[in-house]
Coordinates of C-alpha atoms in Angstrom, one line a residue:
X1 CA 2.0 -0.9 -28.4
X2 CA 1.0 -3.4 -25.8
X3 CA -1.7 -6.0 -26.4
X4 CA -4.3 -5.6 -23.6
X5 CA -5.7 -8.6 -21.8
X6 CA -8.9 -9.9 -23.4
X7 CA -11.2 -9.9 -20.5
X8 CA -14.8 -11.0 -20.7
X9 CA -17.0 -10.0 -17.8
X10 CA -19.2 -12.9 -16.7
X11 CA -21.1 -11.1 -13.9
X12 CA -21.0 -7.8 -11.9
X13 CA -23.0 -7.2 -8.8
X14 CA -23.2 -5.4 -5.5
X15 CA -22.6 -8.2 -3.0
X16 CA -24.1 -7.6 0.4
X17 CA -23.1 -9.2 3.7
X18 CA -24.9 -12.5 4.4
X19 CA -26.5 -11.0 7.5
X20 CA -27.7 -7.5 8.1
X21 CA -25.5 -5.2 10.3
X22 CA -27.1 -4.6 13.7
X23 CA -28.5 -1.2 14.3
X24 CA -25.9 -0.4 17.0
X25 CA -23.1 -0.8 14.5
X26 CA -24.8 1.1 11.6
X27 CA -22.6 4.2 12.1
X28 CA -18.8 3.9 12.2
X29 CA -17.0 7.0 13.4
X30 CA -13.7 7.6 11.6
X31 CA -10.5 8.1 13.6
X32 CA -7.9 10.9 13.2
X33 CA -5.7 8.4 11.3
X34 CA -8.5 7.6 8.9
X35 CA -9.0 11.3 8.4
X36 CA -5.3 11.8 7.4
X37 CA -5.3 8.8 5.0
X38 CA -5.2 9.4 1.2
X39 CA -8.5 9.5 -0.6
X40 CA -7.6 6.7 -2.9
X41 CA -8.1 2.9 -3.3
X42 CA -5.4 0.5 -2.2
X43 CA -5.1 -2.0 -5.0
X44 CA -3.5 -5.5 -4.8
X45 CA -3.5 -8.6 -6.9
X46 CA -3.4 -12.2 -5.5
X47 CA -2.2 -14.6 -8.2
X48 CA -2.8 -18.4 -8.0
X49 CA -1.6 -21.3 -10.1
X50 CA -4.2 -23.6 -11.6
X51 CA -5.4 -26.6 -9.6
X52 CA -8.1 -29.1 -9.7
X53 CA -10.1 -27.3 -7.0
X54 CA -9.9 -23.9 -8.7
X55 CA -12.3 -24.9 -11.3
X56 CA -15.3 -24.8 -8.9
X57 CA -14.5 -21.7 -7.0
X58 CA -17.5 -19.5 -7.8
X59 CA -20.1 -20.3 -5.2
X60 CA -17.6 -20.8 -2.4
X61 CA -15.8 -17.5 -3.0
X62 CA -19.0 -15.5 -3.2
X63 CA -20.6 -17.2 -0.2
X64 CA -17.6 -16.9 2.0
X65 CA -17.1 -13.2 1.0
X66 CA -20.6 -12.4 2.0
X67 CA -20.1 -14.2 5.3
X68 CA -16.8 -12.4 6.0
X69 CA -18.4 -9.0 5.3
X70 CA -20.8 -9.5 8.2
X71 CA -17.7 -9.1 10.5
X72 CA -16.0 -6.4 8.3
X73 CA -19.3 -4.6 7.9
X74 CA -17.9 -1.1 7.2
X75 CA -16.6 -2.4 3.8
X76 CA -20.1 -2.8 2.5
X77 CA -21.1 0.7 3.6
X78 CA -20.7 4.2 2.1
X79 CA -19.4 7.5 3.2
X80 CA -22.0 9.5 5.0
X81 CA -21.0 13.0 4.1
X82 CA -24.6 14.3 4.0
X83 CA -25.0 13.4 7.7
X84 CA -21.5 13.3 9.2
X85 CA -18.3 13.9 7.3
X86 CA -16.3 11.8 9.8
X87 CA -18.3 8.6 9.6
X88 CA -19.2 5.6 7.5
X89 CA -22.9 4.6 7.0
X90 CA -22.7 0.8 7.5
X91 CA -25.9 0.3 5.4
X92 CA -25.0 -3.0 3.8
X93 CA -25.3 -1.4 0.3
X94 CA -22.7 -3.9 -0.9
X95 CA -19.2 -4.3 -2.4
X96 CA -18.4 -4.4 -6.0
X97 CA -18.0 -8.1 -7.0
X98 CA -16.9 -8.9 -10.6
X99 CA -16.3 -12.3 -12.2
X100 CA -14.4 -12.5 -15.5
X101 CA -12.9 -14.9 -18.0
X102 CA -9.5 -13.9 -19.3
X103 CA -8.7 -15.1 -22.8
X104 CA -5.0 -15.8 -22.1
X105 CA -3.2 -19.0 -21.1
X106 CA -1.9 -17.6 -17.8
X107 CA -0.8 -14.3 -16.3
X108 CA 3.0 -14.9 -16.2
X109 CA 3.1 -16.0 -19.8
X110 CA 1.1 -13.0 -20.9
X111 CA 3.3 -10.5 -19.1
X112 CA 6.5 -12.1 -20.4
X113 CA 5.2 -11.3 -23.9
X114 CA 4.5 -7.7 -23.2
X115 CA 6.7 -4.7 -23.7
X116 CA 8.2 -3.9 -20.2
X117 CA 6.8 -0.4 -20.4
X118 CA 3.2 -1.4 -21.0
X119 CA 2.5 -4.3 -18.6
X120 CA 1.0 -2.2 -15.8
X121 CA -2.0 -1.2 -17.9
X122 CA -2.8 -4.9 -18.4
X123 CA -2.6 -5.5 -14.6
X124 CA -5.0 -2.6 -13.9
X125 CA -7.6 -4.4 -16.1
X126 CA -7.7 -7.1 -13.4
X127 CA -9.1 -4.7 -10.8
X128 CA -12.9 -4.1 -10.2
X129 CA -13.3 -0.4 -9.6
X130 CA -12.6 2.1 -12.3
X131 CA -13.4 5.7 -13.1
X132 CA -15.1 6.6 -9.8
X133 CA -14.4 9.2 -7.2
X134 CA -12.9 7.3 -4.2
X135 CA -14.5 9.5 -1.5
X136 CA -17.9 10.0 -3.1
X137 CA -20.9 8.9 -1.0
X138 CA -22.1 6.8 -3.9
X139 CA -18.8 5.0 -4.5
X140 CA -18.2 1.5 -3.1
X141 CA -15.6 1.3 -0.4
X142 CA -14.4 -2.2 -1.4
X143 CA -14.2 -4.2 -4.6
X144 CA -13.2 -7.7 -5.7
X145 CA -12.6 -9.0 -9.3
X146 CA -12.1 -12.7 -9.7
X147 CA -10.2 -13.4 -13.0
X148 CA -10.0 -16.9 -14.4
X149 CA -7.4 -17.7 -17.1
X150 CA -7.6 -20.4 -19.7
X151 CA -5.4 -22.8 -17.8
X152 CA -7.5 -22.4 -14.6
X153 CA -5.1 -20.0 -12.9
X154 CA -6.9 -17.3 -10.9
X155 CA -6.1 -13.7 -10.2
X156 CA -8.1 -12.0 -7.4
X157 CA -7.9 -8.2 -7.8
X158 CA -8.9 -6.3 -4.6
X159 CA -9.4 -2.6 -4.0
X160 CA -10.3 -0.9 -0.8
X161 CA -10.7 2.8 0.2
X162 CA -7.7 3.8 2.1
X163 CA -9.9 5.9 4.4
X164 CA -11.3 2.7 6.0
X165 CA -8.3 0.4 5.8
X166 CA -4.5 0.3 5.8
X167 CA -2.4 -2.6 4.6
X168 CA -2.7 -4.4 8.0
X169 CA -6.5 -4.2 7.8
X170 CA -6.6 -5.4 4.2
X171 CA -4.3 -8.4 4.9
X172 CA -6.4 -9.3 7.9
X173 CA -9.6 -9.2 5.9
X174 CA -8.2 -11.3 3.0
X175 CA -6.9 -14.0 5.3
X176 CA -10.2 -14.2 7.2
X177 CA -12.0 -14.5 3.9
X178 CA -9.7 -17.2 2.6
X179 CA -10.0 -19.1 5.9
X180 CA -13.8 -19.0 5.7
X181 CA -13.7 -20.1 2.0
X182 CA -11.2 -23.0 2.8
X183 CA -12.8 -24.3 6.0
X184 CA -16.4 -23.2 5.8
X185 CA -16.0 -21.6 9.2
X186 CA -15.5 -17.9 10.2
X187 CA -12.6 -16.9 12.5
X188 CA -13.9 -16.8 16.1
X189 CA -12.5 -13.5 17.2
X190 CA -14.2 -10.2 16.3
X191 CA -12.4 -7.5 14.4
X192 CA -11.5 -4.3 16.2
X193 CA -13.5 -1.7 14.3
X194 CA -14.3 1.5 16.3
X195 CA -11.4 1.2 18.8
X196 CA -9.3 3.8 17.2
X197 CA -12.1 6.4 16.7
X198 CA -12.9 6.2 20.4
X199 CA -9.4 7.1 21.4
X200 CA -8.4 9.2 18.4
X201 CA -11.6 10.8 17.1
X202 CA -11.6 12.7 13.8
X203 CA -11.8 16.5 14.1
X204 CA -11.9 19.7 12.1
X205 CA -8.2 20.3 11.2
X206 CA -6.4 23.3 9.8
X207 CA -4.1 22.5 6.9
X208 CA -1.5 24.7 5.2
X209 CA -2.8 26.7 2.3
X210 CA -2.6 26.2 -0.6
X211 CA -2.8 22.5 0.2
X212 CA -1.3 20.1 -2.4
X213 CA -3.8 17.7 -3.9
X214 CA -2.8 14.6 -1.8
X215 CA -6.0 12.8 -2.3
X216 CA -6.1 12.1 -6.1
X217 CA -4.0 10.1 -8.5
X218 CA -4.2 12.7 -11.2
X219 CA -0.9 14.0 -12.6
X220 CA 0.1 16.8 -14.9
X221 CA 0.0 15.7 -18.5
X222 CA 2.9 15.8 -20.9
X223 CA 6.0 13.6 -21.6
X224 CA 7.8 14.7 -18.4
X225 CA 4.9 13.7 -16.2
X226 CA 3.9 10.3 -17.4
X227 CA 4.0 7.9 -14.5
X228 CA 5.4 4.4 -15.0
X229 CA 5.7 1.5 -12.6
X230 CA 8.4 -1.1 -12.2
X231 CA 9.0 -4.0 -9.8
X232 CA 12.4 -5.3 -8.6
X233 CA 13.2 -8.2 -6.4
X234 CA 16.0 -8.2 -3.8
X235 CA 16.6 -11.8 -2.6
X236 CA 18.3 -12.6 0.7
X237 CA 21.8 -12.8 -0.8
X238 CA 21.4 -9.3 -2.5
X239 CA 20.2 -7.8 0.8
X240 CA 23.1 -9.4 2.7
X241 CA 25.6 -8.1 0.2
X242 CA 24.1 -4.6 0.6
X243 CA 24.4 -4.9 4.4
X244 CA 28.1 -5.7 4.1
X245 CA 28.6 -2.3 2.5
X246 CA 27.2 -0.6 5.5
X247 CA 29.9 0.5 7.9
X248 CA 29.6 0.6 11.7
X249 CA 28.4 4.0 12.9
X250 CA 26.4 5.7 15.6
X251 CA 23.0 4.6 14.1
X252 CA 20.6 3.9 16.9
X253 CA 19.3 0.9 15.0
X254 CA 22.5 -1.2 15.0
X255 CA 21.3 -3.9 12.6
X256 CA 19.3 -2.4 9.8
X257 CA 16.3 -4.4 8.7
X258 CA 15.7 -5.4 5.1
X259 CA 13.1 -2.6 4.8
X260 CA 15.5 0.1 6.0
X261 CA 18.2 -1.1 3.6
X262 CA 16.0 -1.1 0.5
X263 CA 14.3 2.1 1.4
X264 CA 17.7 3.8 1.9
X265 CA 19.0 2.4 -1.3
X266 CA 16.1 3.7 -3.3
X267 CA 16.5 7.1 -1.7
X268 CA 20.2 7.1 -2.5
X269 CA 19.6 6.4 -6.2
X270 CA 16.8 9.0 -6.5
X271 CA 19.0 11.7 -4.9
X272 CA 21.8 10.8 -7.3
X273 CA 19.4 11.2 -10.2
X274 CA 18.2 14.5 -8.9
X275 CA 21.8 15.8 -8.5
X276 CA 22.7 14.7 -12.1
X277 CA 19.7 16.6 -13.4
X278 CA 20.9 19.7 -11.6
X279 CA 24.4 19.7 -13.0
X280 CA 25.8 17.9 -10.0
X281 CA 24.2 20.2 -7.5
X282 CA 22.1 18.3 -5.0
X283 CA 19.0 19.6 -3.3
X284 CA 17.5 19.1 0.1
X285 CA 15.6 15.9 0.2
X286 CA 13.1 14.1 2.4
X287 CA 11.8 10.5 2.5
X288 CA 8.4 10.0 4.2
X289 CA 7.0 6.6 5.3
X290 CA 4.2 5.5 7.6
X291 CA 5.1 3.6 10.8
X292 CA 2.7 1.0 12.0
X293 CA 1.7 2.0 15.6
X294 CA 0.1 -1.3 16.6
X295 CA 1.8 -2.6 19.7
X296 CA 3.9 0.6 20.2
X297 CA 1.6 2.6 22.5
X298 CA 2.1 2.5 26.3
X299 CA -0.3 5.3 27.3
X300 CA -3.6 3.6 26.6
X301 CA -5.3 0.8 28.5
X302 CA -6.9 -1.2 25.6
X303 CA -4.8 -3.4 23.4
X304 CA -4.6 -2.0 19.9
X305 CA -2.4 -4.7 18.3
X306 CA -5.3 -5.9 16.2
X307 CA -7.2 -2.6 15.7
X308 CA -8.7 -2.2 12.2
X309 CA -8.8 0.9 10.1
X310 CA -5.7 3.2 9.7
X311 CA -3.1 3.2 12.4
X312 CA 0.1 4.5 11.2
X313 CA 2.2 7.7 11.9
X314 CA 4.3 9.4 9.3
X315 CA 8.0 9.4 9.8
X316 CA 10.1 11.8 7.8
X317 CA 13.8 11.5 7.2
X318 CA 15.6 14.7 6.1
X319 CA 18.8 15.1 4.1
X320 CA 20.5 18.4 3.5
X321 CA 22.0 19.2 0.1
X322 CA 25.6 17.8 -0.2
X323 CA 28.5 18.6 -2.5
X324 CA 28.9 15.0 -3.3
X325 CA 26.7 11.9 -3.2
X326 CA 26.4 10.2 0.2
X327 CA 27.2 6.5 0.7
X328 CA 24.4 4.0 1.4
X329 CA 25.6 3.9 5.0
X330 CA 24.5 7.6 5.4
X331 CA 21.0 7.0 4.1
X332 CA 20.6 3.9 6.3
X333 CA 21.5 6.1 9.3
X334 CA 19.0 8.8 8.4
X335 CA 16.1 6.3 7.8
X336 CA 17.0 4.1 10.8
X337 CA 17.3 6.9 13.2
X338 CA 14.0 8.5 12.0
X339 CA 12.2 5.2 12.7
X340 CA 13.9 4.9 16.1
X341 CA 13.2 8.5 17.2
X342 CA 9.5 8.3 16.0
X343 CA 8.9 5.0 17.8
X344 CA 10.6 6.4 20.9
X345 CA 8.3 9.5 20.8
X346 CA 5.3 7.2 20.5
X347 CA 6.4 5.1 23.4
X348 CA 7.0 8.1 25.7
X349 CA 3.7 9.8 24.9
X350 CA 1.8 10.3 28.2
X351 CA -1.7 10.6 26.7
X352 CA -3.7 9.9 23.6
X353 CA -3.8 13.6 23.0
X354 CA 0.0 13.6 22.8
X355 CA -0.2 10.9 20.2
X356 CA -2.9 12.8 18.2
X357 CA -0.7 15.9 18.2
X358 CA 2.4 14.0 17.2
X359 CA 0.5 12.3 14.3
X360 CA -1.0 15.6 13.1
X361 CA 2.2 17.5 13.4
X362 CA 4.2 14.9 11.4
X363 CA 1.5 14.9 8.7
X364 CA 1.6 18.7 8.5
X365 CA 5.4 18.5 8.2
X366 CA 5.0 16.3 5.2
X367 CA 2.4 18.6 3.6
X368 CA 4.7 21.6 4.1
X369 CA 7.5 19.8 2.4
X370 CA 5.3 18.9 -0.6
X371 CA 4.5 22.6 -1.0
X372 CA 8.2 23.2 -1.5
X373 CA 8.7 20.7 -4.3
X374 CA 10.1 23.4 -6.5
X375 CA 13.0 23.8 -4.0
X376 CA 13.5 20.3 -2.6
X377 CA 12.9 16.6 -3.4
X378 CA 10.2 14.8 -1.5
X379 CA 9.7 11.0 -1.8
X380 CA 7.2 8.7 -0.3
X381 CA 7.3 5.0 0.4
X382 CA 5.6 2.4 2.6
X383 CA 6.3 -1.1 3.8
X384 CA 3.8 -4.0 3.5
X385 CA 6.4 -6.4 4.8
X386 CA 5.8 -8.9 7.6
X387 CA 2.1 -9.1 6.7
X388 CA 0.6 -12.5 5.8
X389 CA -0.1 -11.8 2.1
X390 CA 1.1 -15.2 1.0
X391 CA -1.0 -17.1 3.6
X392 CA -4.3 -16.5 1.8
X393 CA -5.3 -20.0 0.7
X394 CA -8.9 -20.1 -0.7
X395 CA -8.7 -23.9 -1.3
X396 CA -6.4 -24.1 -4.3
X397 CA -3.1 -23.3 -2.6
X398 CA -1.3 -20.2 -1.5
X399 CA -0.6 -17.4 -4.1
X400 CA 2.5 -17.6 -6.2
X401 CA 2.8 -13.8 -6.4
X402 CA 1.1 -10.9 -4.6
X403 CA 1.7 -7.3 -5.6
X404 CA 0.2 -3.8 -5.5
X405 CA -0.8 -2.5 -8.9
X406 CA -2.0 0.7 -10.6
X407 CA -0.8 3.1 -8.0
X408 CA 0.0 6.0 -10.3
X409 CA 2.1 7.7 -7.6
X410 CA 4.8 10.3 -8.2
X411 CA 8.1 9.3 -6.8
X412 CA 6.5 6.6 -4.6
X413 CA 7.1 3.0 -3.7
X414 CA 5.8 0.0 -1.8
X415 CA 7.9 -2.7 -0.3
X416 CA 6.6 -6.3 0.2
X417 CA 8.0 -9.6 1.2
X418 CA 8.9 -12.1 -1.5
X419 CA 7.1 -15.4 -1.3
X420 CA 9.9 -17.0 0.7
X421 CA 9.8 -14.2 3.3
X422 CA 13.5 -13.5 3.0
X423 CA 13.6 -11.0 0.1
X424 CA 11.9 -7.7 -0.7
X425 CA 9.9 -6.7 -3.8
X426 CA 10.1 -3.0 -4.6
X427 CA 7.2 -1.6 -6.6
X428 CA 8.2 1.9 -7.6
X429 CA 6.3 4.6 -9.5
X430 CA 8.3 7.4 -11.1
X431 CA 8.0 10.0 -13.8
X432 CA 9.1 8.3 -17.0
X433 CA 12.4 10.1 -17.4
X434 CA 13.4 9.5 -13.8
X435 CA 12.5 5.8 -14.2
X436 CA 14.8 5.5 -17.2
X437 CA 17.7 6.8 -15.1
X438 CA 16.7 4.7 -12.1
X439 CA 16.9 1.5 -14.2
X440 CA 20.4 2.5 -15.3
X441 CA 21.6 2.2 -11.7
X442 CA 20.4 -1.4 -11.3
X443 CA 24.0 -2.7 -11.3
X444 CA 24.5 -0.8 -8.0
X445 CA 22.2 -3.1 -6.1
X446 CA 21.9 -6.3 -8.1
X447 CA 18.2 -6.6 -8.4
X448 CA 16.1 -8.3 -11.0
X449 CA 12.8 -7.0 -12.6
X450 CA 9.8 -9.4 -12.2
X451 CA 6.3 -9.7 -13.8
X452 CA 5.9 -6.2 -15.3

């Protein structure tokens, strides 16, 4: 049994923006992409080593957060379902802001002393929002928990409703907050809220019935459905060695990226596990992943490279059942070509209506596959790579480790850059029995587990 972190809450409040949101910005319409996002919180931890300046962080962090919220004003609002189900009431009600004292020397030492199976529950305790309905009109859209360890190390736990932000938006916010805290000045440019909803407004949509419950983190109880999380790191050398095993073929993306290689490897291992469970008989399999659309559109006049909110389209790679396991090369081809084909379709779209239809149709395709989980395997993953997670310096240096936490997803994974920018951290959530088998295959790809 794991020993939980001994956390003492010093303060908890609803922190409001330092200036009121203007009346003309009080209602933020949601976009189609916001509408299709999961009704859940995106959780991430920023972990900092102790420094002389981290002992006097309280006032600066809180003040700079309030100032940053004046620009990211929807985060301090609430869902306005009683008025308009497709909008945010930017009423400055506030974000959840918690300050704690952690009675442990430091995070890394604590986790090294924990049983590998139990460390995730300790990390979840470092997050601010618990036991609330993510899409309730009364629930906060954003939360911050500042955890200070005995040695002065700091872990900032952040959660944001996926309906108002994707990973790009969260990374943008955290870096603007850090910049304001470090320099005392806000970033001059204004964030692009509202751009996407003007072009791609939310609308009444018809989904397949019965629709799977895509918007909660609940799972069936019982030993076969316990969800566990592991993290594995692939350094630059491990990724290069994997690339060397990929043969030349007719893949449209000739040089597979780090993300394509690791996503493909994960999919290969999971299909092998599925085949072994079915006496060597493989099943049809799909891997779904969002593709960031910023900078990919040619049919719209305004630049959307910095648009905030959700702006990703689902890509789905399909693999038919085989008599034998495919090579990594085959999975790389499936994933790479899916990305290439989806981006080509986005670039060739002649109107925003074409983009909306493509996004919705791809989403429905994913839903329909989930409805067939008794007949096929469906996996989901997403990449947070190439985002400036490790640039967030609040005044006591850049983080030594950034990671998602507490995802509770079935057969899902998130990829992030390692601190040096050359490797990939794979955070994967699987049913417990599947995870046991997944770890047995570590020798295939020479990765190492880290911090939980």
